[in-house]
Tab-separated table of C-alpha atoms in Angstrom:
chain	number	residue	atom	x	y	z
A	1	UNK	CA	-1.869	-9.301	-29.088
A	2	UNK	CA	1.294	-9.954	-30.910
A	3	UNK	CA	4.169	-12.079	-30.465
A	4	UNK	CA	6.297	-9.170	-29.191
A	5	UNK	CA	3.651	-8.119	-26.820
A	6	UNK	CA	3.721	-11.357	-25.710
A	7	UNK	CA	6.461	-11.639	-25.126
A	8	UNK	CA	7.315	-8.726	-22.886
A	9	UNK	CA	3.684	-9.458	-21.054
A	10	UNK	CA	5.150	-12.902	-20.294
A	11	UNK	CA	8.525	-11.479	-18.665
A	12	UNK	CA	7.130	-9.145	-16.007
A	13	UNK	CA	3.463	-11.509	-14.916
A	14	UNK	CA	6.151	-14.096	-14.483
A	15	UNK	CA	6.562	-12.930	-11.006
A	16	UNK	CA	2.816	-12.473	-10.476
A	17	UNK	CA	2.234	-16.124	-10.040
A	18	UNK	CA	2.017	-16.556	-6.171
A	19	UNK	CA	-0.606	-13.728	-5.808
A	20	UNK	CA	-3.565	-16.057	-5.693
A	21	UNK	CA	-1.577	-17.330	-2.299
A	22	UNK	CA	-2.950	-16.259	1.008
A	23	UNK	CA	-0.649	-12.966	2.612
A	24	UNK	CA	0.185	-13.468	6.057
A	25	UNK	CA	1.791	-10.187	6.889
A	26	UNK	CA	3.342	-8.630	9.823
A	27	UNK	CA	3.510	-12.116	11.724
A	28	UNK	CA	5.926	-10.647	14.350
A	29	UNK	CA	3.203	-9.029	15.600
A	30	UNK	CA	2.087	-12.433	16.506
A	31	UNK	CA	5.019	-13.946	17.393
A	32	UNK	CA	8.486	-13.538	18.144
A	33	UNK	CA	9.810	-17.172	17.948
A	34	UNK	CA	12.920	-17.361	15.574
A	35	UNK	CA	15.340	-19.998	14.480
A	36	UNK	CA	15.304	-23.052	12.106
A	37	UNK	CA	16.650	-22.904	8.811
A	38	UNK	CA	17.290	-19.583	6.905
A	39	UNK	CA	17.877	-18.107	3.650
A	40	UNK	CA	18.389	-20.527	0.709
A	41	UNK	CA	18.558	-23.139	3.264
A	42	UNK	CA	15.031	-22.996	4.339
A	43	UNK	CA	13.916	-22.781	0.508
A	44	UNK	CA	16.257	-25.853	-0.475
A	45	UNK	CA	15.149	-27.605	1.976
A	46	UNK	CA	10.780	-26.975	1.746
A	47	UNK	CA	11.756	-27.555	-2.285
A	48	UNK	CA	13.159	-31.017	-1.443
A	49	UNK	CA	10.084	-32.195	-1.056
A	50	UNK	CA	8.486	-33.112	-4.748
A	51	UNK	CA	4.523	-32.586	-3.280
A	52	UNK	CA	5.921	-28.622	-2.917
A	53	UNK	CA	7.904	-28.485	-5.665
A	54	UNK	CA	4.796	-29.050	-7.922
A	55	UNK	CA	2.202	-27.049	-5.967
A	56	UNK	CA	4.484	-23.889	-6.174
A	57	UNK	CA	5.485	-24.688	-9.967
A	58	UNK	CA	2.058	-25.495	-11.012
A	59	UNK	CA	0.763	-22.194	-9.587
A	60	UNK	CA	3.210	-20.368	-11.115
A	61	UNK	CA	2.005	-21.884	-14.376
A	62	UNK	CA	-1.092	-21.189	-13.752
A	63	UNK	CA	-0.876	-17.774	-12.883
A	64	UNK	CA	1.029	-17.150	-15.990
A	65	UNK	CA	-1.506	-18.690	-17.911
A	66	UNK	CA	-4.349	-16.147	-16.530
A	67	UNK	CA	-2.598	-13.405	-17.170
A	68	UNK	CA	-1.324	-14.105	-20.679
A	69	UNK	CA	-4.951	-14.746	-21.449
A	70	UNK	CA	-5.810	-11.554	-19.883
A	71	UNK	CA	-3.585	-9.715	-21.673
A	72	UNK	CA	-4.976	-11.633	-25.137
A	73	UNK	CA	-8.420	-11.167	-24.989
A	74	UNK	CA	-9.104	-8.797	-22.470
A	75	UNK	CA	-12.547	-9.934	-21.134
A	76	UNK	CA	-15.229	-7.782	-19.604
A	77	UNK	CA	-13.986	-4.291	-21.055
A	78	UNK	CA	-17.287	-2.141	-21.081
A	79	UNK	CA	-17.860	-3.911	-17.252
A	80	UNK	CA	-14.266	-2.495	-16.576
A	81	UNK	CA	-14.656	0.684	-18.554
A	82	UNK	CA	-17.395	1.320	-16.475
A	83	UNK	CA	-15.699	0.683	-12.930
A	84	UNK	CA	-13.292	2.772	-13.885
A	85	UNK	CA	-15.402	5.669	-14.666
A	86	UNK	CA	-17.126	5.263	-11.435
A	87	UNK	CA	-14.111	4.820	-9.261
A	88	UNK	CA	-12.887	8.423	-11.195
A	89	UNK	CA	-15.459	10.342	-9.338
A	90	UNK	CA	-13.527	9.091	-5.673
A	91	UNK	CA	-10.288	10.488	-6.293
A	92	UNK	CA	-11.826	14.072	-4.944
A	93	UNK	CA	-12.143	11.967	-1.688
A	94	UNK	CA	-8.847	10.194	-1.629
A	95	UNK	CA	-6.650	12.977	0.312
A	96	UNK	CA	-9.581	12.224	2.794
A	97	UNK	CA	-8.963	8.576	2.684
A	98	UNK	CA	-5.179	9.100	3.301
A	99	UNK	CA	-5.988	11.293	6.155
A	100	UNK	CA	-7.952	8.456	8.234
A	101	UNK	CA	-5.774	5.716	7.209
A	102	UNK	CA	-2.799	7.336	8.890
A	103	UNK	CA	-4.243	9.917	11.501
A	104	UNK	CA	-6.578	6.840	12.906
A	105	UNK	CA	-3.612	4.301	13.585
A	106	UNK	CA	-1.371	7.259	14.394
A	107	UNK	CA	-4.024	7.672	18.056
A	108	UNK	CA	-4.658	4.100	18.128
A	109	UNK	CA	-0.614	3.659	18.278
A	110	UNK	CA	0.278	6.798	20.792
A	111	UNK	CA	-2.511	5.561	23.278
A	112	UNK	CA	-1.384	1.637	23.076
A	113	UNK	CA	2.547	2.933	23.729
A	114	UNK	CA	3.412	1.733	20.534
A	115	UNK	CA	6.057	4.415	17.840
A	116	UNK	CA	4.436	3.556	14.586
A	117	UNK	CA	5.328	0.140	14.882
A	118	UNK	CA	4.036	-2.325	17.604
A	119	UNK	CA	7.425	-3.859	17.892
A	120	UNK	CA	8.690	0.224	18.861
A	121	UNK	CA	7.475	0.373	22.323
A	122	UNK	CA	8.738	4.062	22.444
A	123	UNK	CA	6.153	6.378	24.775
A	124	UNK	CA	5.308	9.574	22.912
A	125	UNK	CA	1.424	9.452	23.031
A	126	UNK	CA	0.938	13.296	22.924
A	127	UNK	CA	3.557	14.143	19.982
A	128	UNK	CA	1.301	10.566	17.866
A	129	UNK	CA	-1.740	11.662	19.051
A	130	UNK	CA	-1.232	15.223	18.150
A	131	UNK	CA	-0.022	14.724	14.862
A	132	UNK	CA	-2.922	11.866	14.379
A	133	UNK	CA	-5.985	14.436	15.211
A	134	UNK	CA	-4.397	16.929	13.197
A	135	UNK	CA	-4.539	14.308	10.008
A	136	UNK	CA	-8.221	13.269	10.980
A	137	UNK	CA	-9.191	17.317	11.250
A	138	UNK	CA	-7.210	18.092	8.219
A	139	UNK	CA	-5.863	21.054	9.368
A	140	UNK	CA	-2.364	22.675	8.737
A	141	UNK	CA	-2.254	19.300	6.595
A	142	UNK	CA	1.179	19.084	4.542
A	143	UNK	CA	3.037	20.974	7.770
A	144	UNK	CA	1.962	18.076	10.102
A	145	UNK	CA	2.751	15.363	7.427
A	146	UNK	CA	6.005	16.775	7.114
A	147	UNK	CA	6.726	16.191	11.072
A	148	UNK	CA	5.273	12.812	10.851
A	149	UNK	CA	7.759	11.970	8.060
A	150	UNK	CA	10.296	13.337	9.299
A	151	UNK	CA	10.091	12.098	13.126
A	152	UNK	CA	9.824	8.779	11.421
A	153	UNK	CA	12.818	8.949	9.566
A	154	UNK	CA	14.951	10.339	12.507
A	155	UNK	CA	13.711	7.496	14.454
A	156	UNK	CA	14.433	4.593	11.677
A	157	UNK	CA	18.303	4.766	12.628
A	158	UNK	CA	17.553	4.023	16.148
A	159	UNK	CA	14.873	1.684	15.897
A	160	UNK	CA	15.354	-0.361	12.325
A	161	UNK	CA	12.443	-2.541	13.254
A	162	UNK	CA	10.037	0.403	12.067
A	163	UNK	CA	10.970	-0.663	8.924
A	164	UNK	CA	7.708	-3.290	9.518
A	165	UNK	CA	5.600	-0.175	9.416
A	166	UNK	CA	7.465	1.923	6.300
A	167	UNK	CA	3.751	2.344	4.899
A	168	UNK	CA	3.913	5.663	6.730
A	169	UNK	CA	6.735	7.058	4.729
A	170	UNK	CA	4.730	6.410	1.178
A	171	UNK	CA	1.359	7.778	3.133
A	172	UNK	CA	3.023	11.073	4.103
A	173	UNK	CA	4.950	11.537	0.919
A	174	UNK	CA	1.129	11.358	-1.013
A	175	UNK	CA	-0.235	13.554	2.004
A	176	UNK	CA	2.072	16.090	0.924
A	177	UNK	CA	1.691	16.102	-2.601
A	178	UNK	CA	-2.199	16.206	-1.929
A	179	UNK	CA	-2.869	18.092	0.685
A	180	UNK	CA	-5.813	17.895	2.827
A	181	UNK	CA	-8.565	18.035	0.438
A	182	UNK	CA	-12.212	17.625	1.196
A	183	UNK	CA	-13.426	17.468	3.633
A	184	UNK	CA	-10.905	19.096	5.701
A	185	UNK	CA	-10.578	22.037	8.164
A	186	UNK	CA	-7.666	23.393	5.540
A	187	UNK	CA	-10.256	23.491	3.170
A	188	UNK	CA	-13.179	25.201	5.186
A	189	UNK	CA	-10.749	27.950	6.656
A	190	UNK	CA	-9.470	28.572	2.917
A	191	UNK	CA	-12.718	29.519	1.300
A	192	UNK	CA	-13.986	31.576	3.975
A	193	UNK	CA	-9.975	33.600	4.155
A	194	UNK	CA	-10.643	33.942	0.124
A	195	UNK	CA	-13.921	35.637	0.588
A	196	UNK	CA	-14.108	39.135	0.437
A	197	UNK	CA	-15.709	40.735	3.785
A	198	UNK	CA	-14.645	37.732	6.144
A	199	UNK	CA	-13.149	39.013	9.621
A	200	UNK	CA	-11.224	35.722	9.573
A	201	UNK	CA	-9.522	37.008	5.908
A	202	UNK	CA	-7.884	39.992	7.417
A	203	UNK	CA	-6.069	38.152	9.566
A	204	UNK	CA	-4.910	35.256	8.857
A	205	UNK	CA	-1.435	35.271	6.778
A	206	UNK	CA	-1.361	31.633	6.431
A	207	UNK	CA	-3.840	30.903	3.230
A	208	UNK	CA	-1.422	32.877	0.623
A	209	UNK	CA	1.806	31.071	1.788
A	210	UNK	CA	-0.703	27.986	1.442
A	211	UNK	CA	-1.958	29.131	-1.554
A	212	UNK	CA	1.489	29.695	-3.056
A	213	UNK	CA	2.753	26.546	-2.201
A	214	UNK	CA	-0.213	24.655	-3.389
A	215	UNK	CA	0.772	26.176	-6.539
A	216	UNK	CA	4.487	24.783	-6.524
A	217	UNK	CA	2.817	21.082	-5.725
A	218	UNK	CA	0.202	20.927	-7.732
A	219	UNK	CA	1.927	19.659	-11.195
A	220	UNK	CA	3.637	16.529	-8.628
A	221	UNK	CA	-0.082	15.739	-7.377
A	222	UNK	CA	-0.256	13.404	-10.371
A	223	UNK	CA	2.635	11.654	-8.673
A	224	UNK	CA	1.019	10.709	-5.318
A	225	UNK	CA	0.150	6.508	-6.999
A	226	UNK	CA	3.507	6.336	-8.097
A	227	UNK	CA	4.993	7.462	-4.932
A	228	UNK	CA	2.204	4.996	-2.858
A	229	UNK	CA	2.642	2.130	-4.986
A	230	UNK	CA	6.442	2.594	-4.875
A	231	UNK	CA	6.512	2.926	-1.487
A	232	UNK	CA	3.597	-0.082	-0.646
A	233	UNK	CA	6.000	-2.292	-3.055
A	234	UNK	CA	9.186	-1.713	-0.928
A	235	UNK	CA	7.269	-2.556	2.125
A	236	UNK	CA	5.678	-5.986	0.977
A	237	UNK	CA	9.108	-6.902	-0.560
A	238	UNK	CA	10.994	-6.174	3.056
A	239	UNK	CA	8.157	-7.961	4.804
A	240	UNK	CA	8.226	-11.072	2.428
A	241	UNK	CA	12.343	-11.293	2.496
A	242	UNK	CA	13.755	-10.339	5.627
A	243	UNK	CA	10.410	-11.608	7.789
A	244	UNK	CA	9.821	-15.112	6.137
A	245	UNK	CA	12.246	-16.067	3.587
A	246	UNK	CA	15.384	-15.236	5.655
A	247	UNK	CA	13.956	-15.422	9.080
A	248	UNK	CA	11.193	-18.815	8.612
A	249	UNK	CA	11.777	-19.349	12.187
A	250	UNK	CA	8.737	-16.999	12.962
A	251	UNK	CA	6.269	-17.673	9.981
A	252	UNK	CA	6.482	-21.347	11.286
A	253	UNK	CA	5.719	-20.385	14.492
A	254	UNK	CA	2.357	-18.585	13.343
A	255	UNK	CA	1.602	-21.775	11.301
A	256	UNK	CA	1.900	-24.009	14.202
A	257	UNK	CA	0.030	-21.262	16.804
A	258	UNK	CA	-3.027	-21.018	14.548
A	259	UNK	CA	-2.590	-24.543	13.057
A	260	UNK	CA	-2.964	-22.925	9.658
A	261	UNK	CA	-2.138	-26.509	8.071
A	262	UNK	CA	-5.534	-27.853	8.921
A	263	UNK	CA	-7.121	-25.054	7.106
A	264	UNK	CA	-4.824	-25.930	3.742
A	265	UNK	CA	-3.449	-28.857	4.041
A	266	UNK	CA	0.143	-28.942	3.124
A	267	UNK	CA	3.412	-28.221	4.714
A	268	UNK	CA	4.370	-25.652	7.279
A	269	UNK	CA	7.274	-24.885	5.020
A	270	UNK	CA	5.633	-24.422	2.221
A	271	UNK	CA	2.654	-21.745	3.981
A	272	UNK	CA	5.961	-19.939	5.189
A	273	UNK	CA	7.876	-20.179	2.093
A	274	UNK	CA	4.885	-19.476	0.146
A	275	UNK	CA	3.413	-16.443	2.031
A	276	UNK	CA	7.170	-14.961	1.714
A	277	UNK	CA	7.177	-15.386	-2.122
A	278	UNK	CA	3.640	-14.108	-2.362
A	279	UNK	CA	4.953	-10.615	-0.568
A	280	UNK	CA	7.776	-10.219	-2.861
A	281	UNK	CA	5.781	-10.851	-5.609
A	282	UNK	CA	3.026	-8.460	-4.941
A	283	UNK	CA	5.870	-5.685	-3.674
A	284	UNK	CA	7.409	-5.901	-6.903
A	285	UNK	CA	4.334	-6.006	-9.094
A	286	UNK	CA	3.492	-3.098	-6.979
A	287	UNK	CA	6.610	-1.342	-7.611
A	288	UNK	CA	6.045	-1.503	-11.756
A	289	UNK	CA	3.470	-0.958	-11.378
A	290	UNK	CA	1.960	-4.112	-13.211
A	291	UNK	CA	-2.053	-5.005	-13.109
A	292	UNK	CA	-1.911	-2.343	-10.143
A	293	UNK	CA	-5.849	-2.749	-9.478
A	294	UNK	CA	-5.466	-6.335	-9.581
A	295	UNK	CA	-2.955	-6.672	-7.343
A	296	UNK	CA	-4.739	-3.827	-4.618
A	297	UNK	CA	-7.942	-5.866	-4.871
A	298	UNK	CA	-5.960	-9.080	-3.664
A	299	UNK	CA	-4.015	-7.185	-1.213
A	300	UNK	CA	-7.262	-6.265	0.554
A	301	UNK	CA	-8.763	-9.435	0.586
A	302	UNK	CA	-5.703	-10.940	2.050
A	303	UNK	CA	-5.139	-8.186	4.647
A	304	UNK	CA	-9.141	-9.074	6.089
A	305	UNK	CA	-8.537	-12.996	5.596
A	306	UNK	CA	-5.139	-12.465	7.882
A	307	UNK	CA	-7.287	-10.189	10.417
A	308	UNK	CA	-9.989	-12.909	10.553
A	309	UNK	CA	-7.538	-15.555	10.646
A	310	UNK	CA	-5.127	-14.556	13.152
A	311	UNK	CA	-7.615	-12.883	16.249
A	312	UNK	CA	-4.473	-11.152	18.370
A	313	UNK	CA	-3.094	-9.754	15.093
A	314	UNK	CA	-3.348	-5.947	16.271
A	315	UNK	CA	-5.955	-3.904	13.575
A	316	UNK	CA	-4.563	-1.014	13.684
A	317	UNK	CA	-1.121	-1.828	12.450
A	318	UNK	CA	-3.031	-2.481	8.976
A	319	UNK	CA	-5.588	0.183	8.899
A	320	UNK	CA	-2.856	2.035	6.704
A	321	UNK	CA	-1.800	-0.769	4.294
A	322	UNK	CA	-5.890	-0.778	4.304
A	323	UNK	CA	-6.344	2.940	3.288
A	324	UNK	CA	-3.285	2.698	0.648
A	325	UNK	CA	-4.625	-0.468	-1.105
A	326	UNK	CA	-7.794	1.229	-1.091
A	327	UNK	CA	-6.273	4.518	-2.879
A	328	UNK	CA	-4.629	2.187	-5.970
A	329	UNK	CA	-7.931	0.929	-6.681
A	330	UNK	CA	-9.056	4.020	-7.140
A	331	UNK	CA	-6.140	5.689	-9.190
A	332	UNK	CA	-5.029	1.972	-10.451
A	333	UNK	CA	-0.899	2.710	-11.038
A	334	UNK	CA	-0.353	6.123	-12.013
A	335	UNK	CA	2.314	7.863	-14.199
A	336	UNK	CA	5.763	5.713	-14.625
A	337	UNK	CA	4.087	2.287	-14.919
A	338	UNK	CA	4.711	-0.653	-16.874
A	339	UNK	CA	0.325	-0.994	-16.747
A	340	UNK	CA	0.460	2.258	-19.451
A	341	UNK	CA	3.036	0.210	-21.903
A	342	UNK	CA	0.564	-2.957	-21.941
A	343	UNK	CA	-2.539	-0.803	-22.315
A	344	UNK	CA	-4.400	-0.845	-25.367
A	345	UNK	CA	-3.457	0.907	-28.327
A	346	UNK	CA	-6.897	2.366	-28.166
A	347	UNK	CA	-6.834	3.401	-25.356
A	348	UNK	CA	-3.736	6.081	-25.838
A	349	UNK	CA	-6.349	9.069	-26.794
A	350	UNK	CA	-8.210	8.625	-23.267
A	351	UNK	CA	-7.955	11.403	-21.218
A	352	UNK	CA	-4.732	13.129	-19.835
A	353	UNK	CA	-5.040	11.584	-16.558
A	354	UNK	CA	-6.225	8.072	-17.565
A	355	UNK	CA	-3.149	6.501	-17.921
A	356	UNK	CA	-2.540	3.492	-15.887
A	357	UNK	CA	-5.855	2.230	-15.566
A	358	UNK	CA	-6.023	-0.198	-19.124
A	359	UNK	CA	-4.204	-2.555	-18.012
A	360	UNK	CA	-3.883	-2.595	-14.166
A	361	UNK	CA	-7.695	-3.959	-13.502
């Protein structure tokens, strides 16, 4: 690698460094508790202390480190090559994986009186429900996406805190530019309209408006990791600022209600302060799109620690984040990513398709 390569590598993993940090998301769903210092304050202050100061420095370091080497000698590339090739033949079954990931919470949430969010305690368990079996059945797929999206966004206004679940918005964007794939009702009820004979073809009108617009989406499905990744980066960025960096009050409550210090033993601060730099790090990583496949692995294993660690964390409110994590280490960035400027030069006469997935593993 050369020095300009370097160079640029070393400006955007800079703010990689805190992703070997556990994630401790969503921890109002856990607790409400607020108050303390906030903002620069609350950083200031958990800095003060030298023993923090060097932990947090010295991983930064460190992280830098890995990834420069990474980026140097890329290690392991047939093992990668290979994963890659295998994780190709999913992407058939990612509209599928979309599809569960929202439509399952979606029930879960309109039977437990939750809108979305668990912090929305709005009723409307038929309209969730509805729209959630719809999703799991795959049937009139983009339409019911569309309503989802769009009952979410005419909600946001009145109810800001469903900002903790803006996953959604990202998950129905993809929906739409996917469709319902396979397998899917939309799917089944297409062939058997398209073949010649079928009772059900002479009446139904709906697969040629389908059909058409299929047509209008299709050159924007190569969009649907750009959009997810965009949208998943947002999300951990709001989470890590405006849940733990300006409001510590409640991460310190979690760290005190599980007594997470006895399980790493350093200051409650610094877990807070920590897990709220880790978030912003991975949302913006996420929203470059830099070592894409990297950073979804990490995200899942910190989503299941979390689960495991905190028992009344509700499950559902991260089978989505679950389902979208899973779909970037499938598709690793997508188009519009700063992974395709630090792949290979070799690697530029893969595919069409392939790009993003050099550097994002």
């Amino acid at each position: 690698m050369n020095r300009h390569m370097a160079g640029r590598a070393g400006a955007v993993v800079a703010a990689l460094w805190l992703l070997v940090r556990p994630v401790a998301a969503h921890v109002r769903y856990v607790s409400d508790e607020e108050g303390g210092p906030t903002g620069l304050d609350f950083i200031v202050d958990v800095l003060s202390d030298p023993l923090n100061a060097v932990l947090l420095g010295g991983g930064a370091v460190a992280t830098l480190v890995v990834a420069l080497a990474y980026l140097q000698f890329r290690p392991a590339r047939a093992d990668l090559a290979v994963l890659r090739e295998t994780l190709s033949g999913y992407r058939d079954l990612i509209p599928w994986m979309l599809r569960l990931s929202l439509g399952l919470p979606l029930v879960g949430a309109g039977f437990a009186g939750y809108f979305f969010s668990p912090e929305v305690t709005w009723s409307v368990r038929v309209f969730q429900v509805a729209i959630g079996f719809f999703l799991l059945f795959g049937l009139a797929t983009r339409a019911v996406a569309a309503v989802g999206l769009l009952a979410y966004l005419a909600a946001l206004p009145f109810a800001p805190d469903l900002l903790l679940a803006f996953e959604y918005v990202p998950g129905f964007i993809a929906i739409l530019l996917l469709g319902g794939g396979r397998p899917s009702a939309d799917q089944m009820l297409n062939q058997v309209a398209q073949t010649p004979g079928t009772i059900y073809g002479r009446f139904d009108p709906i697969h040629r408006l389908a059909n058409w617009f299929n047509g209008v989406v299709e050159p924007y499905e190569r969009y649907a990791p750009t959009v997810v990744r965009a949208g998943l980066g947002i999300a951990f960025a709001y989470l890590g600022i405006v849940e733990k960096l300006l409001a510590p009050g409640t991460g310190l409550a979690v760290v005190e209600k599980y007594d997470l210090t006895a399980v790493v033993p350093v200051d409650a601060g610094l877990w807070v302060l920590g897990a709220g730099l880790t978030e912003l790090a991975l949302g913006v990583a996420l929203f470059v799109g830099i070592f894409t496949r990297g950073g979804a692995a990490v995200a899942f294993l910190m989503f299941t620690l979390t689960l495991f660690g905190l028992p009344d964390d509700p499950v559902l409110a991260h089978v989505t984040l679950y389902g979208m994590v899973s779909m970037l280490f499938i598709t690793g960035s997508g188009p519009l990513a700063v992974d395709n400027w630090l792949r290979e030069p070799a690697q530029d006469a893969e595919a069409p398709g392939s790009e993003g997935v050099a550097a994002d593993d």
